[in-house]
Backbone as a ProteinNet text record, in pm:
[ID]
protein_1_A
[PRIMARY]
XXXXXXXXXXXXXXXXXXXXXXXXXXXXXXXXXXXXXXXXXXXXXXXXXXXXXXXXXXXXXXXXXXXXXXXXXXXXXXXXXXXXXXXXXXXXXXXXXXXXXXXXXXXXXXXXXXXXXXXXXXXXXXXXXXXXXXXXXXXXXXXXXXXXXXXXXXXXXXXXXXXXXXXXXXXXXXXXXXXXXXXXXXXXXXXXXXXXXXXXXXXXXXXXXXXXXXXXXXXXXXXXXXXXXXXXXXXXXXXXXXXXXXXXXXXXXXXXXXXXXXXXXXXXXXXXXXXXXXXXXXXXXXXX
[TERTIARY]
82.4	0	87.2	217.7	320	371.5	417.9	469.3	330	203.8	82.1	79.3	70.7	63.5	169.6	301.3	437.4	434	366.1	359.6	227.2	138.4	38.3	84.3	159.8	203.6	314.5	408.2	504.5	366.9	253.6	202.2	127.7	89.8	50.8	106.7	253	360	368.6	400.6	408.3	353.1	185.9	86	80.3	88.6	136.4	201.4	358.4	441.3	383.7	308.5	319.3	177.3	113.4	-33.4	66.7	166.5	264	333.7	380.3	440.8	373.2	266	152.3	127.9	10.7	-70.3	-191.4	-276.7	-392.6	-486.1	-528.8	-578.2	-534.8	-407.2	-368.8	-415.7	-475.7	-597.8	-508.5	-393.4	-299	-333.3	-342	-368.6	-497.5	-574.4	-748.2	-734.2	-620.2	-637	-539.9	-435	-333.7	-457.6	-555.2	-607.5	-740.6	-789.4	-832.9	-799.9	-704.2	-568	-572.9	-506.3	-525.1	-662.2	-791.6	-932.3	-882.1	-861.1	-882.1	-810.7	-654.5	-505.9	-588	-681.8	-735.3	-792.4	-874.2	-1000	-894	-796.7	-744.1	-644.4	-591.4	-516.1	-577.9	-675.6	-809.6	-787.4	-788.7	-794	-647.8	-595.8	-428.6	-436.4	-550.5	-540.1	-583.1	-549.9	-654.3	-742.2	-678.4	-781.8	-835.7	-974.5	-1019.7	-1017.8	-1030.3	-1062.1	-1200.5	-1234.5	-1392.7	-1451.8	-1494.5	-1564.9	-1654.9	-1696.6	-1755.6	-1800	-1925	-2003.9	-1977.1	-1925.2	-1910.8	-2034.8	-2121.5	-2209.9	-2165.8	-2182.5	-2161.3	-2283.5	-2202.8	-2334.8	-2427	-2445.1	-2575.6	-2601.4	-2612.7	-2721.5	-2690.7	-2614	-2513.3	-2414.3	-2397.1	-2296.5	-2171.1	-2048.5	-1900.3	-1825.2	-1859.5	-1761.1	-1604.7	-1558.8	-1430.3	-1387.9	-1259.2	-1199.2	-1156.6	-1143.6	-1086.9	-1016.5	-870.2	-839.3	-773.2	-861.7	-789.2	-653.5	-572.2	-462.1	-443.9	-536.5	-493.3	-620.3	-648.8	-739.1	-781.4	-938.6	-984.2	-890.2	-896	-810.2	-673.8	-634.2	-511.8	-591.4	-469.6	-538.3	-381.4	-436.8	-330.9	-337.2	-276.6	-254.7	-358.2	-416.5	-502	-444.9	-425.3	-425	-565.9	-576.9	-726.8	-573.7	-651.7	-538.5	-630.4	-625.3	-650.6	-588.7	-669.3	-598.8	-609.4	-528	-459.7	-622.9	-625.3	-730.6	-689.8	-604.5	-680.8	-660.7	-670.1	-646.1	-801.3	-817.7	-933.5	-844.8	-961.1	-990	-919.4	-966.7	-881.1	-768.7	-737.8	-570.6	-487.4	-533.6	-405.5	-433.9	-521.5	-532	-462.3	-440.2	-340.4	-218.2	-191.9	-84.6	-3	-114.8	-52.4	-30.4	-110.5	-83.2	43.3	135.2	257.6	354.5	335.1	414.2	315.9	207.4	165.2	189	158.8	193.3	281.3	233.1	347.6	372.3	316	328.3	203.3	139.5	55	-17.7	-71.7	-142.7	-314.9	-404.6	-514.7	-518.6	-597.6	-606.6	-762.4	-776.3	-910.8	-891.7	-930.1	-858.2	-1008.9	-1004.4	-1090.5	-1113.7	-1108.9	-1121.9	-1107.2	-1059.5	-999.3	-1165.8	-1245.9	-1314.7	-1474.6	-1471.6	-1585.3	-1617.3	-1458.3	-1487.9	-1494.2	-1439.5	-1449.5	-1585.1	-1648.4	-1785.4	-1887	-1818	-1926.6	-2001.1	-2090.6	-2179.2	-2130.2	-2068	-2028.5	-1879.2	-1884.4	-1704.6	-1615.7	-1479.3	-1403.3	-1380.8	-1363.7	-1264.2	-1398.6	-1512.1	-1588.4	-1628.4	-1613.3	-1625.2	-1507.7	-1406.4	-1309	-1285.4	-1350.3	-1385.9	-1459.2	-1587.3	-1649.4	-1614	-1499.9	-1409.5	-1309.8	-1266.7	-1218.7	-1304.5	-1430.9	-1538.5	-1586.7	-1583.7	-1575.9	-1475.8	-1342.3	-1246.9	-1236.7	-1294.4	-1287.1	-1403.2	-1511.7	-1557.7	-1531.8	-1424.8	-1370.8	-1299.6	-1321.3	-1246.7	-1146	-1060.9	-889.2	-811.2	-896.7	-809.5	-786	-674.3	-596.9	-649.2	-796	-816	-711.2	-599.1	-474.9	-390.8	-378.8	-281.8	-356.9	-412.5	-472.6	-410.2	-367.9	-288.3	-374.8	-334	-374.6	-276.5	-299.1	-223.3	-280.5	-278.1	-303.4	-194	-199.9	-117.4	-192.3	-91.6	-144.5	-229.8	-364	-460.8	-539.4	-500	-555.1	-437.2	-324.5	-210.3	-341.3	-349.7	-425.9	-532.6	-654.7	-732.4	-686.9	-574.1	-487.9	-442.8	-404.9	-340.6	-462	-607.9	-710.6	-788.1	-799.2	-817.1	-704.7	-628.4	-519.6	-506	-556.5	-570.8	-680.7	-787.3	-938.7	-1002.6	-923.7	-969.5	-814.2	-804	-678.7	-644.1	-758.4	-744.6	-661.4	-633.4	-502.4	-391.6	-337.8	-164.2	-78.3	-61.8	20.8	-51.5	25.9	16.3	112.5	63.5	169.3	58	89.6	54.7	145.4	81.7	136.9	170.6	118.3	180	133.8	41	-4	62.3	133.5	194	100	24	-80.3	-194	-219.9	-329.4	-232.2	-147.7	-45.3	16.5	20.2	49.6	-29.6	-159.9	-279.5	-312.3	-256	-290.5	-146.3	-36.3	69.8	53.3	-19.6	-33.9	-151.1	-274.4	-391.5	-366.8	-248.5	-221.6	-98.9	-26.7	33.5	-54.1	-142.4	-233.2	-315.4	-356.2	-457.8	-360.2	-226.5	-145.9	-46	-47.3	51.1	184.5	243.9	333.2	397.2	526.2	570.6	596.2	673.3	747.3	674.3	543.2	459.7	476.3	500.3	492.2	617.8	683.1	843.5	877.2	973.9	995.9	1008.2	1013.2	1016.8	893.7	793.3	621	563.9	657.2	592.2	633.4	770.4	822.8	716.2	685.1	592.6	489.4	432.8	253.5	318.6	418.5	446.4	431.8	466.8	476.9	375.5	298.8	176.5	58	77.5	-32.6	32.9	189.9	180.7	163.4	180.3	123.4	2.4	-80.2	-225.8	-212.7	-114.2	-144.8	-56.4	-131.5	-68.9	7.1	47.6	73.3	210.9	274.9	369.3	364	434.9	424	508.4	491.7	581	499.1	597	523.5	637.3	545.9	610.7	623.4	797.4	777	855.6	800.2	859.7	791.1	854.6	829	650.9	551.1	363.2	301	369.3	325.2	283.6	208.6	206.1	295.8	359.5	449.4	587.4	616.7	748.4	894.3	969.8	1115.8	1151.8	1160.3	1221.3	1114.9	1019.6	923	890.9	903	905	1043.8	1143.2	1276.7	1268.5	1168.1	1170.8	1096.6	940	895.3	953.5	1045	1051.2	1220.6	1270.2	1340.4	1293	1190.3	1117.3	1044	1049.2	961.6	1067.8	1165.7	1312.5	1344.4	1328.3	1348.7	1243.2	1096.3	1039.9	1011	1020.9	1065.5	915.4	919.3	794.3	873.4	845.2	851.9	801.1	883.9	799.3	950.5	907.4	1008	954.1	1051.8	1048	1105.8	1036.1	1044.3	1040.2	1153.6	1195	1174.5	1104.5	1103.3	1181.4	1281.4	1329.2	1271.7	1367.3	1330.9	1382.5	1331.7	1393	1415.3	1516.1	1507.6	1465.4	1351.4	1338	1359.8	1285.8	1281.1	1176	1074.7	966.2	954.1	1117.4	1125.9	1159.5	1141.6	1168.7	1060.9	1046.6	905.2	961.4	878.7	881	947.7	990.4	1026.6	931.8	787.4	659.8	737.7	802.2	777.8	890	1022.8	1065.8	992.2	923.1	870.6	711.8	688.8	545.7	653.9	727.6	812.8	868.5	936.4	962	842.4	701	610.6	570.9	591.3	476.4	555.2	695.7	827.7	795.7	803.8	743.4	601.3	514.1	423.6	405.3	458.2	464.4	566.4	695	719.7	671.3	577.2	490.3	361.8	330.9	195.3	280.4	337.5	416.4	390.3	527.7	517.5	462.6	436.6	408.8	265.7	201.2	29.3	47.4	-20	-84.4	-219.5	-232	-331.5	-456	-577.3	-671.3	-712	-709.9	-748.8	-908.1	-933.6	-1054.1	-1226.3
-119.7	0	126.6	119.4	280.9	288.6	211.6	200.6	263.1	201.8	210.7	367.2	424.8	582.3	641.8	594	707.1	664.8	561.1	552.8	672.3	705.1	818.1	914.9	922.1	1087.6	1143.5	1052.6	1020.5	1101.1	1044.8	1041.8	1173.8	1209.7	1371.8	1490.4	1449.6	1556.5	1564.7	1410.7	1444.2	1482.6	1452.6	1490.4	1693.5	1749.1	1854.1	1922.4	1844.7	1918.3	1920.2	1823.7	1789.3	1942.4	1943.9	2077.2	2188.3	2228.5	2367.1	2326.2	2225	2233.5	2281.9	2197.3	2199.9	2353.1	2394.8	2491	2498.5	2602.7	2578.6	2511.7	2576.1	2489.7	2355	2322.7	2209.6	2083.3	1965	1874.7	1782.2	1792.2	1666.5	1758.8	1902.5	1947.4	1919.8	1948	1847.1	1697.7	1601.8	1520.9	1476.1	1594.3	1563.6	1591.3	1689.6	1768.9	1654.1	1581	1452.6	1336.3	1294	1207.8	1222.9	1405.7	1406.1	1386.5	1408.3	1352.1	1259.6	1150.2	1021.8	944.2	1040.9	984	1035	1127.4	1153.7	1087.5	994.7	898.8	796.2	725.9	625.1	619.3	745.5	759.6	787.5	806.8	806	643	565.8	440.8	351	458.7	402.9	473.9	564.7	691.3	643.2	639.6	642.1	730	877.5	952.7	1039.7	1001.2	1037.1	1165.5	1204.4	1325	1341	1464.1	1505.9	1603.6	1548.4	1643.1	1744.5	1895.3	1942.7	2032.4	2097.4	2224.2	2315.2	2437.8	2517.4	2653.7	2628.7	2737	2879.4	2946.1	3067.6	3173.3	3314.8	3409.9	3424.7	3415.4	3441.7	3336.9	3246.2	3070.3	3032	3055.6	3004.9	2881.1	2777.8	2723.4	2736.5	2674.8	2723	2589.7	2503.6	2366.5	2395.5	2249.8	2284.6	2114.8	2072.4	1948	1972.7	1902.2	1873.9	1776.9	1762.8	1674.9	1639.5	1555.6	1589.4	1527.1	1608.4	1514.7	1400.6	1399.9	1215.1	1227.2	1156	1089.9	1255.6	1216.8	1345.9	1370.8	1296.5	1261.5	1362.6	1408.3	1542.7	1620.2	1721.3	1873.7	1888.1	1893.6	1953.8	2063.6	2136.3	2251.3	2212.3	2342.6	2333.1	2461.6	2453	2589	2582.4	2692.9	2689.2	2737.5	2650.3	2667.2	2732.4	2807.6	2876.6	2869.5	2813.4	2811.8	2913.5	2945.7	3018.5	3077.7	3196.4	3215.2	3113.7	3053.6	2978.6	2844.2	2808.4	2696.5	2634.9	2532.9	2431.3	2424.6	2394.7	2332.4	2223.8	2074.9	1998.8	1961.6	2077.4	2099.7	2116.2	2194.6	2228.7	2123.2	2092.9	1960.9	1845.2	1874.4	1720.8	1762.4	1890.6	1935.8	1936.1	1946.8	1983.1	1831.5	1748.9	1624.8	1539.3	1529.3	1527.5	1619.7	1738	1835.4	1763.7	1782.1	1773.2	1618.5	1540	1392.2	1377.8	1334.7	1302.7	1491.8	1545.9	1671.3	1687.2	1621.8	1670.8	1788.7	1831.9	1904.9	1908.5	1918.1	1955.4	2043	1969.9	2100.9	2119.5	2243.5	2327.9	2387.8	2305.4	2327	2404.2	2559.8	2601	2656.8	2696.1	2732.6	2901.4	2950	3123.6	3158.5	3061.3	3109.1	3128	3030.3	3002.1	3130.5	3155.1	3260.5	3399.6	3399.6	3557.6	3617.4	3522.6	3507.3	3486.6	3536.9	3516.6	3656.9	3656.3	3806.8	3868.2	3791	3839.5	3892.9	3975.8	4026.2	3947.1	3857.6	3758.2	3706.6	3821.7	3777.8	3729	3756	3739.4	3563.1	3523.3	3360.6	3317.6	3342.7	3292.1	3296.5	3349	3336.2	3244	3240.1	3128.2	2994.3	2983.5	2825	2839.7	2949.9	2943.9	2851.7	2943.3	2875.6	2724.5	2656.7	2516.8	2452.7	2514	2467.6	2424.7	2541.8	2502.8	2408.8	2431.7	2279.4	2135.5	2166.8	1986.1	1957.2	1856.8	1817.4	1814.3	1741.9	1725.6	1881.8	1989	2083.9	2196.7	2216.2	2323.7	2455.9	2516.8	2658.9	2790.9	2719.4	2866.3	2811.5	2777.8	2724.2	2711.4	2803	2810.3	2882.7	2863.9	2916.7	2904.9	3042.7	3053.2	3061.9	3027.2	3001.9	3041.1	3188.1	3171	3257.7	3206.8	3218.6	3274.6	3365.1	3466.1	3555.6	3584.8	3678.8	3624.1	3460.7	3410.3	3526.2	3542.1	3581.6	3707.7	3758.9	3919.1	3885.1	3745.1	3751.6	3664.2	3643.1	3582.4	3713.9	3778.4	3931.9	3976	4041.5	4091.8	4029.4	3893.4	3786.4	3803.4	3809.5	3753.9	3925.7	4003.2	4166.9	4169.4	4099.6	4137.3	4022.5	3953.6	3842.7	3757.4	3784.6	3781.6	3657.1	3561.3	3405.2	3351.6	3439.1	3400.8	3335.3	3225	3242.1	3240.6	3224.6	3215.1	3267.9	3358.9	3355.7	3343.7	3287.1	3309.8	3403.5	3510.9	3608	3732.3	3817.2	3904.4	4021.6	4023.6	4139.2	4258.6	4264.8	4384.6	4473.3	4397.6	4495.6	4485.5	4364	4447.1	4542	4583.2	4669	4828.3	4795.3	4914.6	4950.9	4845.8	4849.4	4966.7	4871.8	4945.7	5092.7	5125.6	5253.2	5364.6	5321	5414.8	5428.8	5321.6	5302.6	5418.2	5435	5523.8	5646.8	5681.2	5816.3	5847.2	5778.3	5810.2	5865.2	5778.4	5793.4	5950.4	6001.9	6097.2	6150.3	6210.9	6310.3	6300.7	6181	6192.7	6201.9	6165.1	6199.2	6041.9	5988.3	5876.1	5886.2	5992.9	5958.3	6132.8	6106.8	6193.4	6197.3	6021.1	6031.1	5983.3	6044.3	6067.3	5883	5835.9	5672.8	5659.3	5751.8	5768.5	5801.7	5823.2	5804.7	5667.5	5667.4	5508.4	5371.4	5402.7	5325.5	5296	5422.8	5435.3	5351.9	5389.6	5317	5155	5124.4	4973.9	4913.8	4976.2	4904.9	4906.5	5042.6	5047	4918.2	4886.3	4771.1	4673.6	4627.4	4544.5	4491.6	4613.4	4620.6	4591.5	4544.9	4525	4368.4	4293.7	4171	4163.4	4054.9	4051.6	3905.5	3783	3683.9	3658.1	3598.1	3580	3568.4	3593.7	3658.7	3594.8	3521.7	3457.1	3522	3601.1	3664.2	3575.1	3535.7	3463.3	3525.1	3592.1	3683.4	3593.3	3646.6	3558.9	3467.6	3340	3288.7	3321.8	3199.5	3235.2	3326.6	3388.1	3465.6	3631.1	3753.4	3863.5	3944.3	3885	3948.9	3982.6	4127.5	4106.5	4078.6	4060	4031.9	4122.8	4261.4	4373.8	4433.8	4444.7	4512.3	4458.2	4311.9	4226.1	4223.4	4262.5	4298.8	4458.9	4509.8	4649.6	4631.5	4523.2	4531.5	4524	4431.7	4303.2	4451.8	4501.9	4596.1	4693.8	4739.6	4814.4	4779.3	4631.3	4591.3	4566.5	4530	4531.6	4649.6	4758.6	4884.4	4895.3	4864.5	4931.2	4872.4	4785.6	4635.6	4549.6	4492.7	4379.1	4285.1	4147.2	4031.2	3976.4	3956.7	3910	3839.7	3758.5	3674.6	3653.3	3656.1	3615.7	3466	3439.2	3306.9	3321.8	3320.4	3312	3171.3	3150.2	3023.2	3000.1	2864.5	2839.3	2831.5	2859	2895.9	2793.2	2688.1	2568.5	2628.2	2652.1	2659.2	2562.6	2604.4	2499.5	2541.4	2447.6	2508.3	2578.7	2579.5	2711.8	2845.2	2807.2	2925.9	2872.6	2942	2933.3	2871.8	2756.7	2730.8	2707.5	2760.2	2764.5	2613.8	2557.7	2457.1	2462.9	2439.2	2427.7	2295.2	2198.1	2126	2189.3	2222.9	2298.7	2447	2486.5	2597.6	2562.5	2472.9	2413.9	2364.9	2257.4	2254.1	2309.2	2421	2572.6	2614.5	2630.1	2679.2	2653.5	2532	2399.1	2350.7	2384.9	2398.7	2493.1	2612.9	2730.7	2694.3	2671.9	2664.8	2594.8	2457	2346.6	2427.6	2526.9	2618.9	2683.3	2757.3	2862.1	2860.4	2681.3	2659.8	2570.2	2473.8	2377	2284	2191	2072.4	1951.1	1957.1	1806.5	1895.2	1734.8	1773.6	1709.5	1824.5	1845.3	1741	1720	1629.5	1765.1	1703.6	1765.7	1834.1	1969.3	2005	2094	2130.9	2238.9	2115.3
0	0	0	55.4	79.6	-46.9	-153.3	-269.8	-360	-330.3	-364.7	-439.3	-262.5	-278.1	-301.2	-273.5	-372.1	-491.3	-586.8	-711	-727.3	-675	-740	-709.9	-583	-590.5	-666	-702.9	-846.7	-958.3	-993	-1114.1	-1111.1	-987.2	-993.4	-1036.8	-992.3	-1024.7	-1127	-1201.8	-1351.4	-1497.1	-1400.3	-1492.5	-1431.5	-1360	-1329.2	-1422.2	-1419.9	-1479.4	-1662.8	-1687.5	-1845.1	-1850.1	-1748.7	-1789.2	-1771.9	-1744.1	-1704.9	-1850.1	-1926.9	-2051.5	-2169.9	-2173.8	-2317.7	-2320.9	-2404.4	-2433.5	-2334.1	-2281	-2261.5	-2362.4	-2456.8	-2548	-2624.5	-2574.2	-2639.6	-2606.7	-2647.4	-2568.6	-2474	-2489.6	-2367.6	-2208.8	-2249	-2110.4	-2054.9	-2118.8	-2064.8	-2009.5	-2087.7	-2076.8	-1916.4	-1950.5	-1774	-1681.6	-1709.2	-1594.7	-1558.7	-1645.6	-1622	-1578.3	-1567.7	-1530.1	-1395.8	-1343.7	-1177.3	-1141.2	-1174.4	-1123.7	-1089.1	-1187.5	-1160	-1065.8	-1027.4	-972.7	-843.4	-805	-653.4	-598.8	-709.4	-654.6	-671.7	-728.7	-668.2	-538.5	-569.1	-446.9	-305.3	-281.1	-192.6	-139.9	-244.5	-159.1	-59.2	-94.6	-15.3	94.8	142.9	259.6	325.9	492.1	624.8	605.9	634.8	586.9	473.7	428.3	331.1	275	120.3	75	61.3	117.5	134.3	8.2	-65.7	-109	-6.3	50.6	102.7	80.1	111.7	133.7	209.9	198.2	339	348.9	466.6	448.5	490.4	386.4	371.7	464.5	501.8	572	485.6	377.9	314.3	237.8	352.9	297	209	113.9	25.5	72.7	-68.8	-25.6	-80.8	-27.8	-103.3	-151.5	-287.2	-289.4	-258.6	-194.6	-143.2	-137.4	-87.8	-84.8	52.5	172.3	306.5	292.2	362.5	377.3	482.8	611.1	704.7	750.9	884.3	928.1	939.2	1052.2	1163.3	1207.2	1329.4	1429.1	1467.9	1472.6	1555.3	1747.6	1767.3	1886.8	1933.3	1788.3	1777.1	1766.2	1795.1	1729.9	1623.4	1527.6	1414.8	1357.7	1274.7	1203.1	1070.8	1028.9	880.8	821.5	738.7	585	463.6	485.4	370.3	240.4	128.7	-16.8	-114.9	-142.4	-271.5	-425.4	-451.8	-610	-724.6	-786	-842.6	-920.3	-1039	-1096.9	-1222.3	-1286.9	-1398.3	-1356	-1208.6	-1165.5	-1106.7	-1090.2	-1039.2	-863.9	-825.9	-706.6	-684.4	-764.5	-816.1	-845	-896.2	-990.7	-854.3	-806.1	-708.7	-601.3	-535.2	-482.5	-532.3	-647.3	-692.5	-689	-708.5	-678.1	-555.9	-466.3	-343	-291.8	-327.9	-194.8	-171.6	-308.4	-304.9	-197	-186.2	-47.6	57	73.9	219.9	301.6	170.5	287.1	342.8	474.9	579.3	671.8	628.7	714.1	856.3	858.8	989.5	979.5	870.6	850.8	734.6	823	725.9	631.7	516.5	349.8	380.6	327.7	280	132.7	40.3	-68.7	-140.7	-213.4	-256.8	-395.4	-444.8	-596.2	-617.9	-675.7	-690.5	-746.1	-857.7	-919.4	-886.9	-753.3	-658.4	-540.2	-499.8	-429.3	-480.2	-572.8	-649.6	-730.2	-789.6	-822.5	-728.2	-599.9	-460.9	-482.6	-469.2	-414.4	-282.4	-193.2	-44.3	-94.2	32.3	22.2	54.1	-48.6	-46.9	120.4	205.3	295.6	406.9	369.8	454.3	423.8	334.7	274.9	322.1	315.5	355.4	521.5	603.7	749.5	771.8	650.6	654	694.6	592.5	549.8	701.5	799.2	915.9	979.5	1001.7	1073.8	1049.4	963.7	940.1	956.1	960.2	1013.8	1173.4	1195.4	1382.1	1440	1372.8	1391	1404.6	1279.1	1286	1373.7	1459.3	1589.6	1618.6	1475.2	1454.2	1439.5	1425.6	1405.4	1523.3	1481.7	1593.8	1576.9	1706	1687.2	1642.4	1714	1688.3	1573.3	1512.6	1420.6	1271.1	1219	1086.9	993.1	889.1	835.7	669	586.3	471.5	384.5	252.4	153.2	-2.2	-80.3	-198	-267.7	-405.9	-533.5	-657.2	-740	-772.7	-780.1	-820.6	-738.8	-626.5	-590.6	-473	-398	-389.7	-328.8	-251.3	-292.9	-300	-178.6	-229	-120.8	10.4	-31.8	105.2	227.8	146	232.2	288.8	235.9	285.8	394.5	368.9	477.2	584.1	557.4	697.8	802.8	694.5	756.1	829.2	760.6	859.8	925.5	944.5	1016.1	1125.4	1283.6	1310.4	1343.8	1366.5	1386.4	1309.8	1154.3	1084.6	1168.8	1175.9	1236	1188.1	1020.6	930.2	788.5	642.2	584	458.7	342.1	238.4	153.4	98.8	29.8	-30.2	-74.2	-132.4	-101.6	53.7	138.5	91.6	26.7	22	-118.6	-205	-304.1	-431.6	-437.4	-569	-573.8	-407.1	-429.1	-402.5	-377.5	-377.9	-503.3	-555.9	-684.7	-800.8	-779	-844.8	-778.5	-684.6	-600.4	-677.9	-681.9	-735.9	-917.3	-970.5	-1091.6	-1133.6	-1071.9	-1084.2	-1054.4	-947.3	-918.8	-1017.2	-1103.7	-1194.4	-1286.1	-1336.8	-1425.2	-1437.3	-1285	-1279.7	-1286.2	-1237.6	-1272.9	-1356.2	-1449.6	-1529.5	-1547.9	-1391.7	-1387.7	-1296.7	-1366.8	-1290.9	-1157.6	-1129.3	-1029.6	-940.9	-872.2	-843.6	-667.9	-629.1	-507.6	-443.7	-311	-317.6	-238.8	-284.7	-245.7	-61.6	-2.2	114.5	211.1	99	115.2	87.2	-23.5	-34.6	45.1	77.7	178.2	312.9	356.5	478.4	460.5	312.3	305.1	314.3	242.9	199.3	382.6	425.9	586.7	649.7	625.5	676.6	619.5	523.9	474.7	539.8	522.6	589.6	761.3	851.1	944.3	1004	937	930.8	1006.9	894.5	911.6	1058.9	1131	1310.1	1302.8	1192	1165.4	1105.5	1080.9	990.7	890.4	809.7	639.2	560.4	457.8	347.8	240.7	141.8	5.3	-92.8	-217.9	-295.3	-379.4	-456.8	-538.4	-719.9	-816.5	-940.4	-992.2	-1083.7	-1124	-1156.3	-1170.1	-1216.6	-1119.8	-1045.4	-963.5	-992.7	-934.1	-935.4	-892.5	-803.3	-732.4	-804.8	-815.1	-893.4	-788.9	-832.4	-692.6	-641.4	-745.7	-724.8	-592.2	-616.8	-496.9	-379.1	-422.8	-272.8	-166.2	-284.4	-205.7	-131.8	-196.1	-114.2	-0.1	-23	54.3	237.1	195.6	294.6	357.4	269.9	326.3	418.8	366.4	424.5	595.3	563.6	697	791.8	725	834.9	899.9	818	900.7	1015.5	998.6	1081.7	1194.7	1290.7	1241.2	1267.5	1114	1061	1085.1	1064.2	1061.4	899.5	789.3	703.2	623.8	510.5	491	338.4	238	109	70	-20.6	-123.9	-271.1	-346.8	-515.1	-516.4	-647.7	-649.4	-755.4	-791.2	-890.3	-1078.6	-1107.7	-1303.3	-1363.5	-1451.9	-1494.5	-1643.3	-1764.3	-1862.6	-1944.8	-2015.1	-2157	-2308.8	-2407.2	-2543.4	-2544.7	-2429.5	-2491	-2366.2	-2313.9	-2218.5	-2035.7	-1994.3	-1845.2	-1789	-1682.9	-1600.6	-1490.1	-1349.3	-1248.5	-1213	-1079.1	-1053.3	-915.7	-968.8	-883.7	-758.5	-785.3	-678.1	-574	-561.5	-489.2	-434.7	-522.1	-442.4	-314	-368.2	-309.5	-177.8	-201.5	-103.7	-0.2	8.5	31	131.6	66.8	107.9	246.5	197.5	327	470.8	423	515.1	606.1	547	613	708.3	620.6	694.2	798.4	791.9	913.4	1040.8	995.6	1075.9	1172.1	1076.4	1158.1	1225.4	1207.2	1271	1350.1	1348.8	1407	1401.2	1398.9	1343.2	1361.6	1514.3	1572.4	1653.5	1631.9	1654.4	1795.7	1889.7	2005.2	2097.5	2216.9	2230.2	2269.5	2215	2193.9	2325.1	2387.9	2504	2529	2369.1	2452.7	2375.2
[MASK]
++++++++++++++++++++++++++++++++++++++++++++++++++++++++++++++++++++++++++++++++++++++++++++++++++++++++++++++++++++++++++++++++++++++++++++++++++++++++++++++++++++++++++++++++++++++++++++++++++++++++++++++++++++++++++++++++++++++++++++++++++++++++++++++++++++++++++++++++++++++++++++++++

């Protein structure tokens, strides 16, 4: 059965890597992205514990599809991360993605869809409290140890969440530089002028957003990401001066014949390191 499941999590990666090679429209990518369906439901059967398909009820009687997957025995209390997947990513996708990093880590997934929550009528971060709140229900999980996780404009509703909601205890996000982004970009725009606001103003605001968040901070800058390196290196300068707590991750660039691609499994790697860090590693006996 252990050979069982490192032969599917072998086959996730590689059907992974082959949907990051092809075309979107090219049909082998439909067909990898069908492949992981199917590598979830078999690999489901090598697990103690199961993958859940679930409902999460939302404040306005709404529901939110999502994938759970928990640690261990309700009996612990372990660490959970709600995962957000990317905007041209599935629910799915990154769920197959991810279960290769997480096994063997002691930690619950809340795996959700970029395109489920953004097409919500409610305000993002308020659904995503939601998916807190079902979190702390489940028996196996650790009230203080919740940690969020999204990538590229998930990155964005990762930061706003982890700002207005403080039960956060960990985030990987974007720290606040694409809506800052879009804020120096519009005031260029109305005055026409690049360099309008002095870098020693902007330094200030860059800290001030990130000040918001009360958690630990991993921003992932490069590679499929929003984040550029250059600004996340200011950011993270900036927070040293004042003094923040926040920490960067480049993820590796593999050269090919149709260009550079991320080296997704070291950086997923990277990530989850961190995260088992900052929620901690070894699960707790259940006290409240």
């Amino acid at each position: 059965m252990h050979e069982a499941t490192e032969a599917w999590l072998c086959a996730l990666t590689a059907f992974e890597v082959v949907r990051r090679l092809v075309d979107e429209d090219d049909p082998q990518s439909a067909d990898a992205s069908a492949r992981v369906e199917a590598g979830i439901q078999r690999f489901e059967l090598s697990l103690e514990q199961k993958i859940e398909p679930v409902q999460i009820a939302c404040c306005d009687r709404t529901e939110l599809p999502a994938y759970y997957l928990p640690a261990g025995s309700p009996d612990l209390c372990a660490p959970a991360v709600i995962c957000i997947s990317g905007e041209q990513e599935s629910g799915t996708m990154l769920l197959g993605r991810l279960l290769p990093v997480v096994s063997g880590r002691g930690m619950s997934l809340l795996v959700i869809s970029h395109d489920d929550i953004s097409n919500h009528s409610r305000r993002q971060s308020d659904i995503l409290s939601c998916c807190l709140d079902y979190l702390l229900d489940r028996p196996e999980v650790d009230d203080a140890r919740i940690g969020v996780y999204g990538e590229g404009l998930s990155a964005v509703l990762a930061t706003d969440f982890a700002a207005s909601d403080h039960r956060v205890a960990a985030a990987v996000c974007d720290g606040g530089l694409w809506n800052w982004t879009r804020i120096l970009a519009s005031v260029g725009w109305m005055t026409r002028a690049a360099d309008v606001v002095d870098e020693g103003v902007v330094s200030v605001r860059r800290a001030q957003i990130i000040r918001q968040l009360r958690c630990p901070v991993l921003v992932v800058a490069g590679g499929r990401g929003i984040v550029s390196v250059s600004e996340a290196i200011k950011l993270q300068a900036d927070c040293m001066a004042a003094p923040i707590g926040i920490e960067l991750a480049i993820p590796r660039m593999i050269g090919t014949l149709e260009g550079e691609v991320e080296n997704f499994v070291a950086s997923d790697d990277c990530i989850f390191r961190w995260l088992e860090q900052k929620l901690g590693r070894h699960s707790a006996p259940r006290s409240r």
